[in-house]
Short mmCIF file of C-alpha atoms in Angstrom, two decimals:
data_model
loop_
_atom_site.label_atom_id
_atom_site.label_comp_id
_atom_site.label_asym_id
_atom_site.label_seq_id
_atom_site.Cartn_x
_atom_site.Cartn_y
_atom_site.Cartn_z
CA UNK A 1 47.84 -11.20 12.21
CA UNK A 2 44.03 -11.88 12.74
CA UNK A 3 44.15 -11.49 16.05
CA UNK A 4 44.52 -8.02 15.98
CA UNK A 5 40.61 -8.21 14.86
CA UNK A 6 39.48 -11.18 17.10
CA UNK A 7 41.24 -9.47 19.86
CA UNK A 8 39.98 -5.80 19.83
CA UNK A 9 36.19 -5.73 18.21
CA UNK A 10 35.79 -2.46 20.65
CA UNK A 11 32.40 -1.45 18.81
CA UNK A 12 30.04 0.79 20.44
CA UNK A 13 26.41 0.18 20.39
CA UNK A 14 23.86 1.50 18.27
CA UNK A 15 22.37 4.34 20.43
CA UNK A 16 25.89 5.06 21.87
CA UNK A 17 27.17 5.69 17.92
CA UNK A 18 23.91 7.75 17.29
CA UNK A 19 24.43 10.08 20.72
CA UNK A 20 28.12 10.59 19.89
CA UNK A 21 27.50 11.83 16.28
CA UNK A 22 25.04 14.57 17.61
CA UNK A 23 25.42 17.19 14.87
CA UNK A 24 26.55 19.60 17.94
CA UNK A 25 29.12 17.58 18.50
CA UNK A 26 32.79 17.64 17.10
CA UNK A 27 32.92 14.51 15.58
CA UNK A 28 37.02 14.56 15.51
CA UNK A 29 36.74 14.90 19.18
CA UNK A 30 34.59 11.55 19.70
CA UNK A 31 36.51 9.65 17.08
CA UNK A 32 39.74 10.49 18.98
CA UNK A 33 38.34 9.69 22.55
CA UNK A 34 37.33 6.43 21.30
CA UNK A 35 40.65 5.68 19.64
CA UNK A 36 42.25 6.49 22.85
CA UNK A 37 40.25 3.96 24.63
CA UNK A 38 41.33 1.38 21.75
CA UNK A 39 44.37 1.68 21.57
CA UNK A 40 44.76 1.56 25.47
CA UNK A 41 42.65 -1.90 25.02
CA UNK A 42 45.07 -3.32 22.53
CA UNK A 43 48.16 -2.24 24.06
CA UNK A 44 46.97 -4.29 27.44
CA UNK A 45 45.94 -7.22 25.49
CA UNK A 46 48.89 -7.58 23.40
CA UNK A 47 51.97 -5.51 24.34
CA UNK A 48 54.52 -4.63 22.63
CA UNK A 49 56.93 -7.08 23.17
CA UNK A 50 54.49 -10.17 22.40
CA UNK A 51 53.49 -7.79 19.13
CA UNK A 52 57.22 -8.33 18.12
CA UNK A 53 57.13 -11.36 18.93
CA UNK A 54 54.47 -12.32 16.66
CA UNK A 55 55.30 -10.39 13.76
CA UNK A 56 57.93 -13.36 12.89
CA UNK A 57 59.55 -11.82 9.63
CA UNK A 58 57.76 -9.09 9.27
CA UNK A 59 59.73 -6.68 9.89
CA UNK A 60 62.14 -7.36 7.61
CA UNK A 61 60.09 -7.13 4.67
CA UNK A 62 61.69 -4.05 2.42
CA UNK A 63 59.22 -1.34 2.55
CA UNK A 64 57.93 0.24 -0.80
CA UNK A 65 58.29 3.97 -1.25
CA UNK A 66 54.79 5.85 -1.52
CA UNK A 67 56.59 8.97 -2.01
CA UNK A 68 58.80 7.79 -5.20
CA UNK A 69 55.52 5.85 -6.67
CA UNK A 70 53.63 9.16 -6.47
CA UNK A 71 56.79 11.01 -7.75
CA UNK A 72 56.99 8.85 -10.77
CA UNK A 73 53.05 8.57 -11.39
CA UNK A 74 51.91 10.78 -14.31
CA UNK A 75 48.01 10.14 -12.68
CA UNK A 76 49.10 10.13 -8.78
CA UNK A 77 46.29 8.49 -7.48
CA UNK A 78 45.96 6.98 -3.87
CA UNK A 79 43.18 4.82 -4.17
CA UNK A 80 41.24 4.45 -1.26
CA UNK A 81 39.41 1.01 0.06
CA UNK A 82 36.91 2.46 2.65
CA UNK A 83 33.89 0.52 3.55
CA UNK A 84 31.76 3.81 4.74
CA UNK A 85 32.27 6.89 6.68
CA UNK A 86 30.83 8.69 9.86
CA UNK A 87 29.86 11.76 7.33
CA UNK A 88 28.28 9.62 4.51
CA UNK A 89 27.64 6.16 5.99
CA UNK A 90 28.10 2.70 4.38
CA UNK A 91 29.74 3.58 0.89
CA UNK A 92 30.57 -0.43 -0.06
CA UNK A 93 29.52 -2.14 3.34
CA UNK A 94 30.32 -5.91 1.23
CA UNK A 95 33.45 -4.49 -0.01
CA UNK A 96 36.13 -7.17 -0.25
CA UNK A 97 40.33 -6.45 -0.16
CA UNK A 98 40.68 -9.33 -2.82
CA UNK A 99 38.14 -7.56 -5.10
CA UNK A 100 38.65 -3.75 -5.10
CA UNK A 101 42.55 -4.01 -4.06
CA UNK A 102 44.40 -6.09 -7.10
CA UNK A 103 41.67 -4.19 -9.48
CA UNK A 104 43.03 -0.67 -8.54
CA UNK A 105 46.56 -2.02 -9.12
CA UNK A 106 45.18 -3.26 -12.66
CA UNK A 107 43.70 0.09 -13.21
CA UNK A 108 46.34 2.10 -12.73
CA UNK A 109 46.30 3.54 -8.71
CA UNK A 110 49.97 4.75 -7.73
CA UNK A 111 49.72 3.82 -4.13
CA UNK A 112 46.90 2.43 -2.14
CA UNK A 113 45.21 3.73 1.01
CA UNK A 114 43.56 1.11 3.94
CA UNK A 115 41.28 1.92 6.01
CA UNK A 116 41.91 0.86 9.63
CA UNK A 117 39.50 2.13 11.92
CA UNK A 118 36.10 -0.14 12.44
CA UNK A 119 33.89 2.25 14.87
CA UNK A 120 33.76 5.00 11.96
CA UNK A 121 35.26 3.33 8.96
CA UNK A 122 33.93 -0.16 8.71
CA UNK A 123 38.38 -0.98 8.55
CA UNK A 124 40.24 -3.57 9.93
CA UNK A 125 44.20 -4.69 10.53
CA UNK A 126 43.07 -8.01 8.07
CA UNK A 127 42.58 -5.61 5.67
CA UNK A 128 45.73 -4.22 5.98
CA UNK A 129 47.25 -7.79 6.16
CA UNK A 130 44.88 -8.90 3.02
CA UNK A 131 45.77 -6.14 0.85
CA UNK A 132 49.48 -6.40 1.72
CA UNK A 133 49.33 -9.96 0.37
CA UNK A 134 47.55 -9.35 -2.74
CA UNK A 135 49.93 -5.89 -3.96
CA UNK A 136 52.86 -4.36 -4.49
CA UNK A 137 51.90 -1.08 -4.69
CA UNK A 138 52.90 0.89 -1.60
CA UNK A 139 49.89 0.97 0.83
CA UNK A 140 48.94 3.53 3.64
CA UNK A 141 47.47 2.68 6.93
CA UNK A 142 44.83 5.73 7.35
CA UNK A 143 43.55 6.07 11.13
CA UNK A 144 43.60 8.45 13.74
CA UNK A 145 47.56 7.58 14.57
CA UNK A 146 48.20 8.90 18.59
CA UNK A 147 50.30 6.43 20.09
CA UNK A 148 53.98 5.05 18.72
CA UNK A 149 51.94 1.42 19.30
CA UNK A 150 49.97 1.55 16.32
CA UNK A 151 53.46 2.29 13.85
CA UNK A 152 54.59 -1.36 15.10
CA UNK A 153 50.77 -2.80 14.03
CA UNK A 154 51.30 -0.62 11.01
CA UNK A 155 54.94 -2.18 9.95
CA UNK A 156 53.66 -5.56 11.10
CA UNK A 157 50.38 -5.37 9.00
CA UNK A 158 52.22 -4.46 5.72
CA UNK A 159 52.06 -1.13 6.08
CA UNK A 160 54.62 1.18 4.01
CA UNK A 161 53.47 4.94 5.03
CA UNK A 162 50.97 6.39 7.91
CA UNK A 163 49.18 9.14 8.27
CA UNK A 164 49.45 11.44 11.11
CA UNK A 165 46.56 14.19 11.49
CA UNK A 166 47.91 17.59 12.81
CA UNK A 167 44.36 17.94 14.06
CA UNK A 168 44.66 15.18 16.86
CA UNK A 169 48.42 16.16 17.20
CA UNK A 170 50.33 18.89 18.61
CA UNK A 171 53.62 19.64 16.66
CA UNK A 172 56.42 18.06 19.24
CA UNK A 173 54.03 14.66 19.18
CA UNK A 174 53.67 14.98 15.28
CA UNK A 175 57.88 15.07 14.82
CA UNK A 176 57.85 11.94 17.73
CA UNK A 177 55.34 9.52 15.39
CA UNK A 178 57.08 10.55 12.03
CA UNK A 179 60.82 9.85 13.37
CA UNK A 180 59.64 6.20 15.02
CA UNK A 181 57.89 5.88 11.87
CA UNK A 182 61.20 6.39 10.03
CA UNK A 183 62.96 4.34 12.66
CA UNK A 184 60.55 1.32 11.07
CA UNK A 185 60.92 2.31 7.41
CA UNK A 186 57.46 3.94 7.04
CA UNK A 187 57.10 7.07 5.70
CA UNK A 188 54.57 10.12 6.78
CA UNK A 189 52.10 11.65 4.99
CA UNK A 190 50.97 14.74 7.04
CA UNK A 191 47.47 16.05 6.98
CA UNK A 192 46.45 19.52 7.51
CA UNK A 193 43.42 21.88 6.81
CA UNK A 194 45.18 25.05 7.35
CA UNK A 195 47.74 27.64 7.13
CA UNK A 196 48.16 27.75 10.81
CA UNK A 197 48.91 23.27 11.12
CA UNK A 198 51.54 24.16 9.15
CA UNK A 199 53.73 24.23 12.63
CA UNK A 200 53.95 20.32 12.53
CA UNK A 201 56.18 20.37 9.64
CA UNK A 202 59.23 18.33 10.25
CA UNK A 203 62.36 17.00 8.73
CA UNK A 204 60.41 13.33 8.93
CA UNK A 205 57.13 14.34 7.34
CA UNK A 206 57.73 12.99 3.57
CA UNK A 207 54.67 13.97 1.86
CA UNK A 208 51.85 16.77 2.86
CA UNK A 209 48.75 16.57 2.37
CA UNK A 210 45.89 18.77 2.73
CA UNK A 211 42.42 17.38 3.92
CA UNK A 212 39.23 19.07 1.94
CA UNK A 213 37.15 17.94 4.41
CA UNK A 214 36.66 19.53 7.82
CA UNK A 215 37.34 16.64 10.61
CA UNK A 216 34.99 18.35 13.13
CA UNK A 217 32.15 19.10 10.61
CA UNK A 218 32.82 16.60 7.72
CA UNK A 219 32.05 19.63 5.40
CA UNK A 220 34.34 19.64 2.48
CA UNK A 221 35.61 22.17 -0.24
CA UNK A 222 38.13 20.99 -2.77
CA UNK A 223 39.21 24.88 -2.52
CA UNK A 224 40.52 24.62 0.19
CA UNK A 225 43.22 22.44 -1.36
CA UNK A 226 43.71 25.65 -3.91
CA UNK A 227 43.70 27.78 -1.43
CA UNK A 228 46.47 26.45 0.54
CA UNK A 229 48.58 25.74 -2.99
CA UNK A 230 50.74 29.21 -2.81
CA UNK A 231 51.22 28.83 1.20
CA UNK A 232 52.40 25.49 0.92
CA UNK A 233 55.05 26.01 -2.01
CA UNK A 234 56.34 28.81 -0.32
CA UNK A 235 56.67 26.96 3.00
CA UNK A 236 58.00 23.78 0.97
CA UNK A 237 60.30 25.92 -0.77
CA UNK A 238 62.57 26.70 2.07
CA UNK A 239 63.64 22.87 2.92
CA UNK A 240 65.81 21.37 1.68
CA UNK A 241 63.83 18.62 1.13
CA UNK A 242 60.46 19.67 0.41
CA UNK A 243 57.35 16.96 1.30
CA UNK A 244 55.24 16.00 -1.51
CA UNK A 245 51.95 17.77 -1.76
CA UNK A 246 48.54 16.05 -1.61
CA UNK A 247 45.37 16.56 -2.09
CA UNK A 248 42.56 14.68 -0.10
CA UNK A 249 39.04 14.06 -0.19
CA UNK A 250 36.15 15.64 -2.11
CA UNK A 251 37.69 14.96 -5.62
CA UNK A 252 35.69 13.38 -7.91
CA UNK A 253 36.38 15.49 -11.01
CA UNK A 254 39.27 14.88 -13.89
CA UNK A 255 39.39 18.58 -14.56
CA UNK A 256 39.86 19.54 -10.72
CA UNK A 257 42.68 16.83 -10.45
CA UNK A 258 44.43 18.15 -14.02
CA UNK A 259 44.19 22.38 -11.78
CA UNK A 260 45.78 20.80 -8.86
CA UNK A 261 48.30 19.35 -10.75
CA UNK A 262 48.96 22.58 -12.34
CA UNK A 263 49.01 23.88 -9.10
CA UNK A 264 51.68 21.75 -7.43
CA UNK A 265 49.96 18.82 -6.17
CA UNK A 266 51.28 15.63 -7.10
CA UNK A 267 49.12 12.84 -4.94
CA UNK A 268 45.45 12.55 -5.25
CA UNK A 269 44.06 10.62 -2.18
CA UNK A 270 40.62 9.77 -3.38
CA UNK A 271 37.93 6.98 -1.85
CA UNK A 272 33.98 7.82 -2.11
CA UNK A 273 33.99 8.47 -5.88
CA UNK A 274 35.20 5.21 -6.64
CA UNK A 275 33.86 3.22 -3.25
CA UNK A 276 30.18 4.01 -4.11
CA UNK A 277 30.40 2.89 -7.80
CA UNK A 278 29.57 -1.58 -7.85
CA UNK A 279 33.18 -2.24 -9.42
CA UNK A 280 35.39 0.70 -7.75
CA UNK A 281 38.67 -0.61 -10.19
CA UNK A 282 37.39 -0.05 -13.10
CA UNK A 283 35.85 3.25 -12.14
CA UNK A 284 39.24 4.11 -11.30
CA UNK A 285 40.59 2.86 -14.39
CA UNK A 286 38.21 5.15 -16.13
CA UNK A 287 38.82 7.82 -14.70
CA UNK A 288 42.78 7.62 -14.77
CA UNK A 289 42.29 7.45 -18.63
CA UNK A 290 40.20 10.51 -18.78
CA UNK A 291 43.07 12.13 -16.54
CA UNK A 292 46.11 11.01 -18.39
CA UNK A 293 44.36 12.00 -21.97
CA UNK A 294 44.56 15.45 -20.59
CA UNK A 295 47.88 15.33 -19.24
#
């Protein structure tokens, strides 16, 4: 599948990248715009069909359940392969799949997140592809999903869960992604940053997280994930089958991941601490020892 790479570069200039991340500006909003202009480039290149077409067996592979491995976990991490950030800049910009991916299998990670996105993230779809070759731990395609397109590249790429951002949603697209993502065996992990995104709910949302970090700032406050803890059980409470609750960005602390534990949390979706470090599986490994000691 390298030619979803070779196909689509779609990287902005320099001075372009620079004007867009005026601190004025909301930096969701240009992040969105942009993906709207990719994805519209991608779908004309390649459509559908010929996607399909392409994916040969693909589809068929068995997906692996993100939910269950964080269910089972007694750590719950999502570790993160992320080359940089628009808030931070290059975290790991030589970061290979084949080096950080099979060590945070060795060291313990429940599930694995992939960075997609190359304007912003420094991602690709061979990363996607890569890592799906070299694990079996269930892996999450993180981007800014907007468009029932990118689910196919997502099951074709080796994806087994997406994340859809209530932020760049409203609620009636939100339920459309997560059933088509059902339809192809993913799962949903649901991001919000507040009480009020709670709206987007829906029966096909299997696990809910809640974003520390502001998308339109980039500030972040691990409180916010405590904040939201009583809301969200209450909320969760009433289905039948309550989503999974996780907690994203901004943790870099055992002690804050053993409180959110205690308060309900059961996924830990964490990137930076262990991107910036030279050998990001063994800080992993590290600090999932530290964490399970206390458990």
């Amino acid at each position: 599948m390298n030619y979803l790479c070779k196909t689509f570069p779609a990287r902005i200039n320099g001075k372009e990248y620079e004007r867009r991340m005026d601190k004025n500006m909301d930096i969701l909003d240009t992040i969105v715009a942009n993906k709207r202009r990719e994805v519209a480039s991608q779908r004309a290149a390649v459509p559908l069909a010929m996607l399909l077409a392409m994916a040969g067996g693909r589809l068929e592979r068995p997906a692996v359940s993100m939910r269950g491995a964080l269910e089972r976990s007694p750590a719950g991490i999502i570790a993160e392969f992320k080359r940089r950030s628009p808030s931070k800049g290059w975290l790991h910009p030589g970061a290979k799949v084949e080096d950080v991916v099979p060590a945070y299998e060795r060291g313990g990670a429940s599930a694995c997140s992939i960075l997609t996105d190359g304007d912003f993230f420094g991602g690709s779809f061979t990363d996607l592809q890569r890592a799906r070759s070299l694990t079996a731990l269930p892996l999450l395609r993180k981007d800014f999903i907007i468009d029932e397109y990118q689910l196919f590249q997502a099951r074709v790429t080796g994806a087994d869960a997406v994340l859809l951002i209530a932020a760049t949603l409203a609620p009636n697209e939100c339920r459309r992604l997560a059933q088509t993502a059902h339809s192809l065996e993913m799962e949903t992990l649901l991001e919000i940053h507040g009480e009020a995104e709670l709206s987007h709910l829906n029966p096909y949302v299997d696990m809910l997280g809640v974003n520390n970090r502001h998308l339109g700032t980039f500030r972040t406050s691990v409180e916010n994930s405590f904040r939201l803890a009583e809301q969200l059980q209450l909320h969760a409470g009433k289905q039948a089958d309550a989503p999974l609750l996780v907690s994203e960005s901004g943790l870099s602390d055992v002690e804050t991941v053993h409180q959110l534990r205690r308060a309900g949390f059961r996924g830990f979706l964490i990137g930076e601490t262990f991107m910036k470090t030279p050998h990001p599986g063994e800080t992993l490994h590290a600090f999932i020892r530290k964490l399970t000691c206390r458990l």
